[in-house]
PDB file of C-alpha atoms in Angstrom:
ATOM      1  CA  ALA R   1       2.474  -0.429 -15.037  1.00 74.00           C
ATOM      2  CA  GLN R   2      -0.583   1.658 -14.910  1.00 82.00           C
ATOM      3  CA  SER R   3      -0.192   4.869 -13.049  1.00 90.00           C
ATOM      4  CA  VAL R   4      -1.498   8.389 -12.563  1.00 95.00           C
ATOM      5  CA  THR R   5       0.626  11.483 -11.759  1.00 97.00           C
ATOM      6  CA  GLN R   6      -0.847  14.684 -10.480  1.00 98.00           C
ATOM      7  CA  PRO R   7       2.380  16.953 -10.414  1.00 97.00           C
ATOM      8  CA  ASP R   8       0.960  19.714  -8.174  1.00 96.00           C
ATOM      9  CA  ILE R   9       0.524  18.800  -4.490  1.00 97.00           C
ATOM     10  CA  HIS R  10      -1.061  22.138  -3.632  1.00 97.00           C
ATOM     11  CA  ILE R  11      -2.313  24.956  -5.710  1.00 97.00           C
ATOM     12  CA  THR R  12      -3.695  28.401  -4.524  1.00 97.00           C
ATOM     13  CA  VAL R  13      -5.893  30.445  -6.615  1.00 97.00           C
ATOM     14  CA  SER R  14      -7.795  33.726  -6.160  1.00 97.00           C
ATOM     15  CA  GLU R  15     -11.661  33.492  -6.205  1.00 97.00           C
ATOM     16  CA  GLY R  16     -12.810  34.323  -9.652  1.00 97.00           C
ATOM     17  CA  ALA R  17      -9.654  33.304 -11.331  1.00 98.00           C
ATOM     18  CA  SER R  18      -9.308  30.339 -13.627  1.00 98.00           C
ATOM     19  CA  LEU R  19      -8.051  26.902 -12.689  1.00 97.00           C
ATOM     20  CA  GLU R  20      -6.246  24.138 -14.340  1.00 98.00           C
ATOM     21  CA  LEU R  21      -5.263  20.880 -12.445  1.00 98.00           C
ATOM     22  CA  ARG R  22      -2.956  18.708 -14.249  1.00 98.00           C
ATOM     23  CA  CYS R  23      -3.149  14.840 -14.510  1.00 98.00           C
ATOM     24  CA  ASN R  24      -0.976  12.437 -16.529  1.00 97.00           C
ATOM     25  CA  TYR R  25      -1.516   8.786 -16.862  1.00 94.00           C
ATOM     26  CA  SER R  26       0.331   5.726 -17.944  1.00 90.00           C
ATOM     27  CA  TYR R  27      -1.824   3.077 -19.308  1.00 82.00           C
ATOM     28  CA  GLY R  28      -1.451   0.432 -22.066  1.00 74.00           C
ATOM     29  CA  ALA R  29      -4.808   0.807 -23.723  1.00 76.00           C
ATOM     30  CA  THR R  30      -7.409   3.319 -24.049  1.00 75.00           C
ATOM     31  CA  PRO R  31      -7.956   4.398 -20.441  1.00 85.00           C
ATOM     32  CA  TYR R  32     -11.275   5.314 -18.589  1.00 90.00           C
ATOM     33  CA  LEU R  33     -10.499   8.684 -16.818  1.00 94.00           C
ATOM     34  CA  PHE R  34     -12.165  10.196 -13.890  1.00 96.00           C
ATOM     35  CA  TRP R  35     -11.762  13.346 -11.639  1.00 98.00           C
ATOM     36  CA  TYR R  36     -13.125  13.215  -8.054  1.00 97.00           C
ATOM     37  CA  VAL R  37     -13.353  15.935  -5.530  1.00 98.00           C
ATOM     38  CA  GLN R  38     -13.169  15.401  -1.708  1.00 97.00           C
ATOM     39  CA  SER R  39     -14.058  18.027   0.874  1.00 94.00           C
ATOM     40  CA  PRO R  40     -12.357  17.545   4.255  1.00 88.00           C
ATOM     41  CA  GLY R  41     -13.709  14.387   6.082  1.00 83.00           C
ATOM     42  CA  GLN R  42     -16.179  13.509   3.294  1.00 88.00           C
ATOM     43  CA  GLY R  43     -16.335  10.886   0.705  1.00 91.00           C
ATOM     44  CA  LEU R  44     -15.306  11.502  -2.981  1.00 95.00           C
ATOM     45  CA  GLN R  45     -17.721  12.997  -5.573  1.00 95.00           C
ATOM     46  CA  LEU R  46     -17.508  12.157  -9.132  1.00 95.00           C
ATOM     47  CA  LEU R  47     -16.889  15.434 -11.105  1.00 97.00           C
ATOM     48  CA  LEU R  48     -16.569  14.059 -14.531  1.00 96.00           C
ATOM     49  CA  LYS R  49     -15.521  11.004 -16.707  1.00 94.00           C
ATOM     50  CA  TYR R  50     -14.216  10.264 -20.047  1.00 93.00           C
ATOM     51  CA  PHE R  51     -14.772   6.893 -21.769  1.00 89.00           C
ATOM     52  CA  SER R  52     -14.645   7.661 -25.517  1.00 87.00           C
ATOM     53  CA  GLY R  53     -15.813  10.236 -28.018  1.00 88.00           C
ATOM     54  CA  ASP R  54     -15.471  13.956 -27.493  1.00 91.00           C
ATOM     55  CA  THR R  55     -12.201  14.577 -25.931  1.00 92.00           C
ATOM     56  CA  LEU R  56     -13.679  17.577 -24.072  1.00 97.00           C
ATOM     57  CA  VAL R  57     -16.074  16.568 -21.256  1.00 97.00           C
ATOM     58  CA  GLN R  58     -18.217  18.571 -19.054  1.00 97.00           C
ATOM     59  CA  GLY R  59     -18.876  17.798 -15.470  1.00 97.00           C
ATOM     60  CA  ILE R  60     -20.715  19.047 -12.499  1.00 96.00           C
ATOM     61  CA  LYS R  61     -20.086  22.364 -10.612  1.00 95.00           C
ATOM     62  CA  GLY R  62     -18.859  24.039 -13.902  1.00 97.00           C
ATOM     63  CA  PHE R  63     -15.859  21.817 -14.331  1.00 98.00           C
ATOM     64  CA  GLU R  64     -14.503  20.501 -17.587  1.00 98.00           C
ATOM     65  CA  ALA R  65     -11.625  18.280 -18.570  1.00 98.00           C
ATOM     66  CA  GLU R  66      -9.808  17.540 -21.911  1.00 97.00           C
ATOM     67  CA  PHE R  67      -8.361  14.248 -22.809  1.00 95.00           C
ATOM     68  CA  LYS R  68      -5.249  14.532 -24.888  1.00 95.00           C
ATOM     69  CA  ARG R  69      -3.951  11.118 -25.973  1.00 92.00           C
ATOM     70  CA  SER R  70      -0.703  12.431 -27.460  1.00 92.00           C
ATOM     71  CA  GLN R  71       0.320  13.939 -24.069  1.00 94.00           C
ATOM     72  CA  SER R  72      -1.349  11.226 -22.024  1.00 94.00           C
ATOM     73  CA  SER R  73      -3.190  13.951 -19.982  1.00 96.00           C
ATOM     74  CA  PHE R  74      -6.517  14.711 -18.742  1.00 97.00           C
ATOM     75  CA  ASN R  75      -6.378  18.153 -17.129  1.00 98.00           C
ATOM     76  CA  LEU R  76      -9.381  19.612 -15.131  1.00 98.00           C
ATOM     77  CA  ARG R  77     -10.318  23.219 -15.771  1.00 98.00           C
ATOM     78  CA  LYS R  78     -12.681  25.816 -14.437  1.00 98.00           C
ATOM     79  CA  PRO R  79     -13.108  29.402 -15.797  1.00 97.00           C
ATOM     80  CA  SER R  80     -13.942  30.965 -12.414  1.00 98.00           C
ATOM     81  CA  VAL R  81     -13.261  29.381  -9.160  1.00 98.00           C
ATOM     82  CA  HIS R  82     -15.628  29.908  -6.121  1.00 97.00           C
ATOM     83  CA  TRP R  83     -14.513  29.665  -2.611  1.00 96.00           C
ATOM     84  CA  SER R  84     -16.529  26.477  -2.205  1.00 96.00           C
ATOM     85  CA  ASP R  85     -14.247  24.730  -4.677  1.00 97.00           C
ATOM     86  CA  ALA R  86     -11.520  24.452  -1.985  1.00 97.00           C
ATOM     87  CA  ALA R  87     -11.007  20.695  -1.574  1.00 97.00           C
ATOM     88  CA  GLU R  88      -8.704  17.821  -2.653  1.00 98.00           C
ATOM     89  CA  TYR R  89      -9.008  16.760  -6.198  1.00 98.00           C
ATOM     90  CA  PHE R  90      -8.200  13.199  -7.331  1.00 98.00           C
ATOM     91  CA  CYS R  91      -7.611  12.104 -10.943  1.00 97.00           C
ATOM     92  CA  ALA R  92      -8.013   8.353 -11.477  1.00 95.00           C
ATOM     93  CA  VAL R  93      -7.751   5.899 -14.292  1.00 91.00           C
ATOM     94  CA  GLY R  94      -9.813   2.585 -14.636  1.00 85.00           C
ATOM     95  CA  GLY R  95     -10.277  -0.081 -17.053  1.00 66.00           C
ATOM     96  CA  TYR R  96      -7.979  -2.865 -15.756  1.00 55.00           C
ATOM     97  CA  GLY R  97      -8.956  -5.847 -13.734  1.00 53.00           C
ATOM     98  CA  GLY R  98     -11.985  -7.218 -15.545  1.00 52.00           C
ATOM     99  CA  SER R  99     -15.369  -5.473 -15.262  1.00 47.00           C
ATOM    100  CA  GLN R 100     -15.204  -4.169 -11.703  1.00 51.00           C
ATOM    101  CA  GLY R 101     -13.775  -0.886 -12.900  1.00 61.00           C
ATOM    102  CA  ASN R 102     -10.862  -0.813 -10.523  1.00 79.00           C
ATOM    103  CA  LEU R 103      -9.498   2.604 -10.168  1.00 89.00           C
ATOM    104  CA  ILE R 104      -5.878   3.751  -9.740  1.00 90.00           C
ATOM    105  CA  PHE R 105      -5.749   7.245  -8.054  1.00 94.00           C
ATOM    106  CA  GLY R 106      -3.210  10.018  -8.329  1.00 96.00           C
ATOM    107  CA  LYS R 107      -1.846  11.273  -5.042  1.00 97.00           C
ATOM    108  CA  GLY R 108      -4.220  14.309  -5.309  1.00 98.00           C
ATOM    109  CA  THR R 109      -4.003  18.149  -5.660  1.00 98.00           C
ATOM    110  CA  LYS R 110      -5.144  20.369  -2.710  1.00 98.00           C
ATOM    111  CA  LEU R 111      -6.843  23.431  -3.941  1.00 98.00           C
ATOM    112  CA  SER R 112      -6.964  26.482  -1.680  1.00 98.00           C
ATOM    113  CA  VAL R 113      -8.970  29.610  -2.718  1.00 97.00           C
ATOM    114  CA  LYS R 114      -8.062  33.143  -1.653  1.00 96.00           C
ATOM    115  CA  PRO R 115     -10.726  35.670  -1.166  1.00 91.00           C
TER     116      PRO R 115
ATOM    117  CA  ASP G   1     -30.175   8.672  -7.207  1.00 58.00           C
ATOM    118  CA  THR G   2     -26.463   8.017  -6.861  1.00 65.00           C
ATOM    119  CA  GLU G   3     -26.304   7.757  -3.092  1.00 91.00           C
ATOM    120  CA  VAL G   4     -24.286   5.364  -1.115  1.00 96.00           C
ATOM    121  CA  THR G   5     -24.740   5.440   2.651  1.00 97.00           C
ATOM    122  CA  GLN G   6     -22.406   4.478   5.304  1.00 97.00           C
ATOM    123  CA  THR G   7     -22.894   3.908   9.180  1.00 97.00           C
ATOM    124  CA  PRO G   8     -21.634   4.962  11.556  1.00 97.00           C
ATOM    125  CA  LYS G   9     -19.976   8.278  10.563  1.00 96.00           C
ATOM    126  CA  HIS G  10     -17.584   7.939  13.443  1.00 97.00           C
ATOM    127  CA  LEU G  11     -16.321   5.057  15.388  1.00 97.00           C
ATOM    128  CA  VAL G  12     -13.842   4.817  18.236  1.00 96.00           C
ATOM    129  CA  MET G  13     -12.814   1.406  19.315  1.00 94.00           C
ATOM    130  CA  GLY G  14     -10.288  -0.226  21.496  1.00 92.00           C
ATOM    131  CA  MET G  15      -7.876  -2.781  20.212  1.00 91.00           C
ATOM    132  CA  THR G  16      -9.760  -5.666  21.740  1.00 90.00           C
ATOM    133  CA  ASN G  17     -13.251  -4.526  20.486  1.00 91.00           C
ATOM    134  CA  LYS G  18     -15.169  -6.079  17.544  1.00 95.00           C
ATOM    135  CA  LYS G  19     -17.179  -3.733  15.470  1.00 96.00           C
ATOM    136  CA  SER G  20     -18.746  -3.508  12.083  1.00 97.00           C
ATOM    137  CA  LEU G  21     -18.968  -0.912   9.409  1.00 98.00           C
ATOM    138  CA  LYS G  22     -22.001  -0.888   7.123  1.00 98.00           C
ATOM    139  CA  CYS G  23     -22.546   0.321   3.638  1.00 98.00           C
ATOM    140  CA  GLU G  24     -25.658   0.396   1.491  1.00 97.00           C
ATOM    141  CA  GLN G  25     -26.698   1.329  -1.965  1.00 96.00           C
ATOM    142  CA  HIS G  26     -29.966   0.998  -3.787  1.00 91.00           C
ATOM    143  CA  MET G  27     -28.748   1.811  -7.385  1.00 92.00           C
ATOM    144  CA  GLY G  28     -28.835  -1.773  -8.448  1.00 92.00           C
ATOM    145  CA  HIS G  29     -24.937  -1.880  -8.677  1.00 92.00           C
ATOM    146  CA  ARG G  30     -23.578  -5.300  -8.653  1.00 90.00           C
ATOM    147  CA  ALA G  31     -19.898  -4.305  -7.687  1.00 92.00           C
ATOM    148  CA  MET G  32     -19.157  -2.888  -4.231  1.00 95.00           C
ATOM    149  CA  TYR G  33     -15.757  -1.775  -2.777  1.00 95.00           C
ATOM    150  CA  TRP G  34     -14.006  -0.960   0.524  1.00 97.00           C
ATOM    151  CA  TYR G  35     -11.185   1.546   0.584  1.00 96.00           C
ATOM    152  CA  LYS G  36      -9.027   2.781   3.289  1.00 97.00           C
ATOM    153  CA  GLN G  37      -7.940   6.448   3.228  1.00 96.00           C
ATOM    154  CA  LYS G  38      -5.193   7.984   5.486  1.00 96.00           C
ATOM    155  CA  ALA G  39      -4.917  11.691   5.933  1.00 92.00           C
ATOM    156  CA  LYS G  40      -3.438  13.465   2.808  1.00 90.00           C
ATOM    157  CA  LYS G  41      -3.426  10.210   0.818  1.00 94.00           C
ATOM    158  CA  PRO G  42      -5.652   8.862  -2.014  1.00 95.00           C
ATOM    159  CA  PRO G  43      -7.967   5.873  -1.218  1.00 95.00           C
ATOM    160  CA  GLU G  44      -6.407   2.512  -1.160  1.00 94.00           C
ATOM    161  CA  LEU G  45      -8.420  -0.426  -2.373  1.00 93.00           C
ATOM    162  CA  MET G  46      -9.085  -3.201   0.132  1.00 95.00           C
ATOM    163  CA  PHE G  47     -11.784  -5.321  -1.210  1.00 94.00           C
ATOM    164  CA  VAL G  48     -14.002  -5.777  -4.265  1.00 93.00           C
ATOM    165  CA  TYR G  49     -17.283  -7.686  -4.274  1.00 94.00           C
ATOM    166  CA  SER G  50     -18.858  -8.564  -7.671  1.00 91.00           C
ATOM    167  CA  TYR G  51     -22.250 -10.044  -7.807  1.00 92.00           C
ATOM    168  CA  GLU G  52     -22.093 -10.630  -3.901  1.00 93.00           C
ATOM    169  CA  LYS G  53     -18.920 -12.703  -4.375  1.00 94.00           C
ATOM    170  CA  LEU G  54     -15.498 -11.474  -3.105  1.00 93.00           C
ATOM    171  CA  SER G  55     -13.404 -10.918  -6.254  1.00 89.00           C
ATOM    172  CA  ILE G  56     -10.476  -9.027  -4.965  1.00 85.00           C
ATOM    173  CA  ASN G  57      -8.622  -9.031  -1.574  1.00 87.00           C
ATOM    174  CA  GLU G  58      -5.683  -6.564  -1.699  1.00 87.00           C
ATOM    175  CA  SER G  59      -3.631  -8.551   0.846  1.00 89.00           C
ATOM    176  CA  VAL G  60      -5.661  -7.059   3.760  1.00 94.00           C
ATOM    177  CA  PRO G  61      -4.969  -8.413   7.242  1.00 95.00           C
ATOM    178  CA  SER G  62      -7.413 -10.824   8.499  1.00 95.00           C
ATOM    179  CA  ARG G  63      -8.390  -8.437  11.361  1.00 96.00           C
ATOM    180  CA  PHE G  64     -10.540  -6.902   8.520  1.00 97.00           C
ATOM    181  CA  SER G  65     -13.415  -9.204   7.359  1.00 97.00           C
ATOM    182  CA  PRO G  66     -15.727  -8.204   4.487  1.00 97.00           C
ATOM    183  CA  GLU G  67     -19.218  -9.549   4.090  1.00 97.00           C
ATOM    184  CA  CYS G  68     -21.834  -8.928   1.310  1.00 96.00           C
ATOM    185  CA  PRO G  69     -25.175 -10.254   2.673  1.00 95.00           C
ATOM    186  CA  ASN G  70     -27.099  -9.215  -0.392  1.00 93.00           C
ATOM    187  CA  SER G  71     -26.632  -6.971  -3.574  1.00 91.00           C
ATOM    188  CA  SER G  72     -27.384  -3.780  -1.563  1.00 95.00           C
ATOM    189  CA  LEU G  73     -25.344  -4.232   1.493  1.00 97.00           C
ATOM    190  CA  LEU G  74     -21.654  -4.431   2.283  1.00 98.00           C
ATOM    191  CA  ASN G  75     -20.236  -4.938   5.777  1.00 98.00           C
ATOM    192  CA  LEU G  76     -16.802  -4.719   7.100  1.00 98.00           C
ATOM    193  CA  HIS G  77     -16.108  -6.600  10.457  1.00 98.00           C
ATOM    194  CA  LEU G  78     -13.289  -5.315  12.511  1.00 97.00           C
ATOM    195  CA  HIS G  79     -11.439  -7.280  15.238  1.00 95.00           C
ATOM    196  CA  ALA G  80      -8.291  -6.649  17.090  1.00 94.00           C
ATOM    197  CA  LEU G  81      -7.353  -3.528  15.171  1.00 95.00           C
ATOM    198  CA  GLN G  82      -4.119  -1.753  15.579  1.00 95.00           C
ATOM    199  CA  PRO G  83      -3.815   2.124  16.091  1.00 96.00           C
ATOM    200  CA  GLU G  84      -2.325   2.365  12.678  1.00 96.00           C
ATOM    201  CA  ASP G  85      -5.691   1.162  11.271  1.00 97.00           C
ATOM    202  CA  SER G  86      -7.198   4.449  12.157  1.00 97.00           C
ATOM    203  CA  ALA G  87      -8.436   6.067   8.865  1.00 97.00           C
ATOM    204  CA  LEU G  88     -11.344   7.016   6.890  1.00 96.00           C
ATOM    205  CA  TYR G  89     -13.005   3.995   5.541  1.00 97.00           C
ATOM    206  CA  LEU G  90     -14.852   4.430   2.336  1.00 97.00           C
ATOM    207  CA  CYS G  91     -17.486   2.364   0.515  1.00 97.00           C
ATOM    208  CA  ALA G  92     -18.125   2.588  -3.096  1.00 95.00           C
ATOM    209  CA  SER G  93     -20.327   0.823  -5.722  1.00 94.00           C
ATOM    210  CA  SER G  94     -20.280   0.650  -9.436  1.00 91.00           C
ATOM    211  CA  ARG G  95     -22.404  -0.493 -12.313  1.00 82.00           C
ATOM    212  CA  ALA G  96     -19.773  -0.203 -15.044  1.00 77.00           C
ATOM    213  CA  ARG G  97     -16.670   1.886 -14.836  1.00 81.00           C
ATOM    214  CA  GLU G  98     -17.679   4.706 -12.600  1.00 87.00           C
ATOM    215  CA  GLN G  99     -17.634   4.322  -8.770  1.00 92.00           C
ATOM    216  CA  TYR G 100     -19.785   6.201  -6.542  1.00 93.00           C
ATOM    217  CA  PHE G 101     -18.536   6.698  -3.057  1.00 95.00           C
ATOM    218  CA  GLY G 102     -20.205   7.080   0.280  1.00 96.00           C
ATOM    219  CA  PRO G 103     -19.257   9.801   2.861  1.00 96.00           C
ATOM    220  CA  GLY G 104     -16.958   7.335   4.924  1.00 96.00           C
ATOM    221  CA  THR G 105     -16.609   6.148   8.435  1.00 97.00           C
ATOM    222  CA  ARG G 106     -14.017   7.915  10.422  1.00 97.00           C
ATOM    223  CA  LEU G 107     -12.495   5.226  12.577  1.00 97.00           C
ATOM    224  CA  THR G 108     -10.177   5.759  15.565  1.00 97.00           C
ATOM    225  CA  VAL G 109      -8.364   2.941  17.329  1.00 96.00           C
ATOM    226  CA  THR G 110      -7.185   3.449  20.696  1.00 94.00           C
TER     227      THR G 110
END
């Protein structure tokens, strides 16, 4: 069965430090992979996506992610975290269920940023 | 423009009330979704509309009734809800594989 695992429930980093959020997926074919960010009480904003091609993808707000098929991973990175990056981050995999693009979400990683 | 709008932002309703949530997008997307999100949890898919037809109902109780009047609008009619239905209700739309979410409606059932 398809699934997404985000091993870290909560991560705290200092402002200006680098960040890596982990995501592992289980999927029978080539997955479509996404990272979303959610601020408290808000909707989800799409940070970046991977469909095919270059395995290093750039997103908004200075984020990037690398698709590693051999490790079934799609980790999110940012070289220097800003206080405004504090939020919940969800990794998602899509591609099943026809053309609707149904998503399977991980449980999320909460990012806290220390001044 | 990748905007999905939802109204109202907040809704408090009693268990005997009838209310509706509204979602709108003008991106020409032909798939629209309703999700329910409890605190500290990922969104849970409720319904999918594709080309204005209901294509997926994830075994949602009948007290939730979706409606897609046209390709830009999606409603969720609520009736006889339970306190455990209190949550953030998110709408999304998609053209292909990427979904764009609205800001959500925070629903409290008293």
